Coordinates of C-alpha atoms and ligand atoms in Angstrom, one line a residue:
X266 CA -53.4 51.4 -32.4
X267 CA -50.0 50.0 -32.2
X268 CA -49.5 47.5 -35.0
X269 CA -46.5 45.1 -36.0
X270 CA -46.5 43.5 -39.8
X271 CA -44.6 40.8 -39.7
X272 CA -43.4 38.5 -42.9
X273 CA -40.7 37.4 -45.2
X274 CA -39.2 39.7 -47.4
X275 CA -41.4 40.3 -50.3
X276 CA -44.6 39.4 -48.1
X277 CA -46.3 43.0 -48.9
X278 CA -45.4 44.8 -45.1
X279 CA -44.7 48.1 -46.9
X280 CA -47.8 47.5 -49.6
X281 CA -50.4 46.8 -46.6
X282 CA -48.8 49.5 -44.4
X283 CA -49.5 52.2 -46.8
X284 CA -53.2 51.2 -46.6
X285 CA -53.2 50.7 -42.8
X286 CA -52.1 54.3 -42.6
X287 CA -54.3 55.9 -44.7
X288 CA -57.5 54.1 -42.9
X289 CA -56.5 54.4 -39.2
X290 CA -54.0 57.7 -39.3
X291 CA -51.2 55.8 -37.6
X292 CA -47.7 56.7 -38.6
X293 CA -45.9 54.0 -40.8
X294 CA -42.3 53.3 -39.4
X295 CA -40.2 51.0 -41.6
X296 CA -36.9 50.0 -40.3
X297 CA -35.9 49.5 -43.7
X298 CA -37.1 52.8 -45.5
X299 CA -35.5 54.5 -42.5
X300 CA -32.0 52.9 -43.0
X301 CA -32.5 53.7 -46.9
X302 CA -33.0 57.4 -45.8
X303 CA -29.9 57.5 -43.8
X304 CA -27.8 55.5 -46.3
X305 CA -29.0 58.3 -49.0
X306 CA -28.2 61.0 -46.4
X307 CA -24.8 59.5 -46.0
X308 CA -24.9 59.5 -42.1
X309 CA -22.9 57.6 -39.8
X310 CA -25.5 55.0 -39.1
X311 CA -26.3 55.0 -43.3
X312 CA -22.5 53.9 -43.8
X313 CA -22.5 51.3 -40.7
X314 CA -25.6 49.7 -42.2
X315 CA -24.6 49.7 -45.8
X316 CA -22.5 46.5 -46.0
X317 CA -25.1 44.3 -44.1
X318 CA -27.8 45.6 -46.2
X319 CA -26.1 45.0 -49.5
X320 CA -25.2 41.4 -48.4
X321 CA -29.2 40.5 -47.0
X322 CA -27.6 40.2 -43.4
X323 CA -29.3 41.9 -40.4
X324 CA -27.9 45.5 -39.2
X325 CA -27.0 44.8 -35.5
X326 CA -29.4 45.1 -33.0
X327 CA -27.9 48.0 -31.0
X328 CA -28.0 50.2 -34.0
X329 CA -31.6 49.3 -35.0
X330 CA -33.2 49.4 -31.5
X331 CA -31.7 53.0 -30.7
X332 CA -32.9 54.3 -34.1
X333 CA -36.4 52.8 -33.8
X334 CA -36.7 54.0 -30.3
X335 CA -36.2 57.5 -31.3
X336 CA -38.8 56.9 -34.4
X337 CA -41.5 55.3 -32.1
X338 CA -40.6 58.4 -29.5
X339 CA -42.1 60.7 -32.2
X340 CA -44.9 58.8 -33.2
X341 CA -48.6 60.7 -32.9
X342 CA -50.8 59.6 -30.1
X343 CA -53.0 57.7 -33.2
X344 CA -50.1 55.2 -32.7
X345 CA -47.8 53.5 -35.4
X346 CA -47.5 50.4 -37.8
X347 CA -44.5 48.8 -37.6
X348 CA -42.8 47.3 -40.6
X349 CA -39.5 45.1 -40.4
X350 CA -39.0 45.7 -36.8
X351 CA -38.5 44.1 -34.7
X352 CA -36.5 41.5 -36.6
X353 CA -35.0 39.6 -34.1
X354 CA -36.4 38.1 -30.6
X355 CA -33.7 40.5 -29.0
X356 CA -35.3 43.6 -30.7
X357 CA -38.8 42.3 -29.8
X358 CA -37.7 42.2 -26.0
X359 CA -36.0 45.8 -26.5
X360 CA -39.5 47.0 -27.9
X361 CA -41.5 45.2 -25.1
X362 CA -39.3 46.9 -22.5
X363 CA -40.0 50.4 -24.0
X364 CA -43.4 50.1 -24.3
X365 CA -44.1 48.9 -21.1
X366 CA -42.1 51.6 -19.2
X367 CA -44.8 53.8 -20.5
X368 CA -47.6 51.5 -19.7
X369 CA -48.4 50.3 -23.4
X370 CA -48.4 47.5 -25.4
X371 CA -48.5 46.1 -28.7
X372 CA -52.5 45.5 -30.0
X373 CA -51.8 43.4 -33.0
X374 CA -49.1 41.7 -34.6
X375 CA -50.1 40.7 -38.4
X376 CA -48.3 37.7 -39.5
X377 CA -48.0 37.5 -43.4
X378 CA -47.5 34.2 -44.9
X379 CA -46.3 33.8 -48.3
X380 CA -44.9 30.7 -50.4
X381 CA -41.4 31.0 -51.7
X382 CA -42.1 30.7 -55.1
X383 CA -44.6 33.7 -54.9
X384 CA -42.2 35.7 -52.9
X385 CA -39.4 35.4 -55.5
X386 CA -41.7 36.7 -58.4
X387 CA -42.5 39.9 -55.9
X388 CA -39.3 40.9 -55.4
X389 CA -38.1 40.7 -59.1
X390 CA -40.8 42.8 -60.0
X391 CA -40.8 45.2 -57.3
X392 CA -40.4 48.9 -57.9
X393 CA -40.3 51.5 -55.2
X394 CA -40.4 55.2 -54.7
X395 CA -36.8 56.3 -53.2
X396 CA -38.7 59.6 -52.2
X397 CA -42.1 58.2 -50.5
X398 CA -41.6 54.6 -50.1
X399 CA -44.4 53.6 -51.9
X400 CA -44.4 50.2 -53.6
X401 CA -45.6 48.9 -56.9
X402 CA -45.0 45.7 -59.2
X403 CA -44.5 45.6 -62.8
X404 CA -47.6 43.2 -63.3
X405 CA -49.4 42.9 -60.1
X406 CA -49.4 46.8 -58.9
X407 CA -48.8 48.7 -61.5
X408 CA -48.4 52.6 -61.0
X409 CA -50.7 55.0 -63.2
X410 CA -47.9 56.3 -65.3
X411 CA -45.1 53.6 -66.1
X412 CA -41.9 53.7 -64.1
X413 CA -43.3 56.9 -62.0
X414 CA -44.8 56.9 -58.5
X415 CA -48.4 58.0 -58.3
X416 CA -48.0 59.9 -55.2
X417 CA -45.0 62.3 -56.4
X418 CA -44.2 61.5 -59.7
X419 CA -40.8 60.5 -58.6
X420 CA -38.8 57.8 -60.9
X421 CA -39.2 54.5 -59.7
X422 CA -36.2 52.4 -58.7
X423 CA -35.3 48.6 -58.1
X424 CA -33.7 48.1 -54.9
X425 CA -30.3 46.9 -55.2
X426 CA -30.9 44.1 -52.2
X427 CA -33.8 42.4 -54.8
X428 CA -30.6 40.7 -56.7
X429 CA -31.7 36.9 -56.7
X430 CA -28.6 36.4 -54.7
X431 CA -29.0 38.7 -52.0
X432 CA -32.7 37.5 -52.0
X433 CA -31.7 34.4 -51.3
X434 CA -29.7 35.4 -48.4
X435 CA -32.4 37.8 -46.9
X436 CA -34.8 34.5 -47.0
X437 CA -32.2 32.7 -45.0
X438 CA -31.8 35.3 -42.3
X439 CA -35.6 35.7 -42.3
X440 CA -35.9 31.9 -41.5
X441 CA -33.3 31.8 -39.0
X442 CA -33.6 35.1 -36.7
X443 CA -37.1 36.8 -37.7
X444 CA -39.3 33.7 -37.3
X445 CA -38.8 33.0 -33.9
X446 CA -40.3 36.6 -33.1
X447 CA -43.5 35.2 -34.2
X448 CA -43.4 32.7 -31.2
X449 CA -42.5 35.4 -29.0
X450 CA -45.9 37.3 -29.9
X451 CA -47.5 34.0 -29.6
X452 CA -46.9 33.7 -26.2
X453 CA -48.5 37.2 -25.6
X454 CA -51.8 36.1 -27.5
X455 CA -51.8 38.8 -30.2
X456 CA -50.8 37.3 -33.7
X457 CA -53.1 37.3 -36.2
X458 CA -52.1 35.0 -39.2
X459 CA -52.9 36.0 -42.7
X460 CA -52.6 34.3 -45.8
X461 CA -50.7 36.5 -48.1
X462 CA -50.6 34.6 -51.2
X463 CA -53.7 36.1 -52.2
X464 CA -54.3 39.1 -54.2
X465 CA -53.3 42.3 -52.6
X466 CA -56.9 43.5 -52.2
X467 CA -58.1 40.4 -50.6
X468 CA -55.2 40.7 -48.0
X469 CA -55.8 44.1 -47.0
X470 CA -59.6 43.4 -46.4
X471 CA -58.5 40.5 -43.9
X472 CA -56.0 42.8 -42.3
X473 CA -58.8 45.4 -42.3
X474 CA -61.5 43.3 -40.8
X475 CA -58.9 42.0 -38.0
X476 CA -58.1 45.6 -37.1
X477 CA -61.8 46.6 -37.1
X478 CA -62.5 43.9 -34.8
X479 CA -60.3 45.3 -32.3
X480 CA -61.4 48.5 -32.2
X481 CA -64.8 47.2 -31.5
Ligands
AP5_1097 P1 -36.6 46.0 -45.5 O1 -36.7 47.1 -46.1 O2 -37.5 45.7 -44.2 O3 -36.6 44.5 -46.3 P2 -37.7 43.1 -46.2 O4 -38.2 42.7 -44.8 O5 -36.5 42.3 -46.5 O6 -39.0 43.4 -46.6 P3 -39.2 43.9 -48.1 O7 -39.2 45.5 -47.9 O8 -38.7 43.2 -49.3 O9 -40.8 43.4 -48.4 P4 -42.4 43.9 -48.1 O10 -42.8 42.7 -47.3 O11 -42.1 45.2 -47.3 O12 -42.9 43.6 -49.2 P5 -43.3 45.0 -50.2 O13 -44.5 45.5 -49.9 O14 -42.3 45.5 -51.0 O15 -35.1 45.5 -45.3 C1 -33.9 45.8 -45.8 C2 -32.7 45.3 -45.3 O16 -32.7 46.6 -44.0 C3 -32.6 44.4 -44.2 O17 -32.5 43.2 -45.5 C4 -31.5 44.4 -42.9 O18 -30.3 44.4 -43.7 C5 -32.1 46.0 -42.9 N1 -33.1 46.1 -41.7 C6 -34.3 46.3 -41.9 N2 -35.2 46.4 -40.7 C7 -33.9 45.7 -39.8 C8 -34.0 45.1 -38.4 N3 -35.3 45.6 -38.0 N4 -33.2 44.7 -37.9 C9 -31.8 44.4 -38.5 N5 -31.8 45.1 -40.0 C10 -32.7 45.5 -40.5 O19 -43.9 43.7 -51.4 C11 -43.2 43.3 -52.6 C12 -43.5 43.2 -54.1 O20 -44.6 42.3 -54.3 C13 -44.2 44.7 -54.7 O21 -43.9 44.8 -55.7 C14 -45.5 44.7 -54.2 O22 -46.2 45.4 -55.3 C15 -45.9 43.2 -54.6 N6 -47.0 42.7 -53.5 C16 -47.1 42.9 -52.4 N7 -48.5 42.1 -51.9 C17 -48.9 41.8 -53.0 C18 -50.1 40.3 -53.2 N8 -50.9 40.3 -52.0 N9 -50.3 40.0 -54.3 C19 -49.6 40.5 -55.8 N10 -48.5 41.3 -55.5 C20 -48.0 41.9 -54.1
MG1098 MG1 -40.7 46.8 -47.4

């Protein structure tokens, strides 16, 4: 199965991808997580991406498309769930070309819709694991032990780009550059709208029902 999770920053893409991976055994390919790992390893790509990420802007398409093509090329036969990619219409077109050259397509685009006031609360309370990328929230989705990742025990961190001024810029960038990606996939008839203002459990159960209906 080949899935895309779309949605504004803080919509819950990373949170729900973890559950999708557990259930459908597909690979989670998060462009943001890959970029953060490149930065932590101080690679050339990581250095190039840094200033864009810290200011809430998009990393240039040519860097992202190459990075994600490599990740998709290594994905298992079970498929993948894309999180944070594609984020521009140009990236979506490049993905389309790469998949169709192999006779493949995207099975479902899940579009997570969330109101702005909810997004702001989610971003300020988010804590993430720098090792495995698991996502928590200080009140909504607490780890079992405060400040520690349930999966590997690593100390949880607050992302540098969750500062209010950067969040504002990321939301603007989303509206301008990423919303049109929904229209690109609507023309292909594979978009499923999900009200992601609901609790994480309610949202994931809607996503599971949608994906199950595609398998049957
Ligand atoms: P990226 O890491 O992709 O960030 P983003 O899209 O801004 O998304 P987030 O990770 O902030 O939100 P999310 O939807 O994953 O929400 P989460 O599940 O954590 O990108 C970072 C940067 O990298 C970009 O700004 C850009 O510079 C660059 N970049 C990445 N991809 C790129 C690309 N393709 N092209 C160019 N540049 C690129 O949830 C948020 C919080 O809410 C958590 O605390 C969670 O516990 C909580 N929560 C989630 N759902 C619920 C719920 N239903 N109820 C209650 N709480 C919930
Ligand atoms: Mg994320």
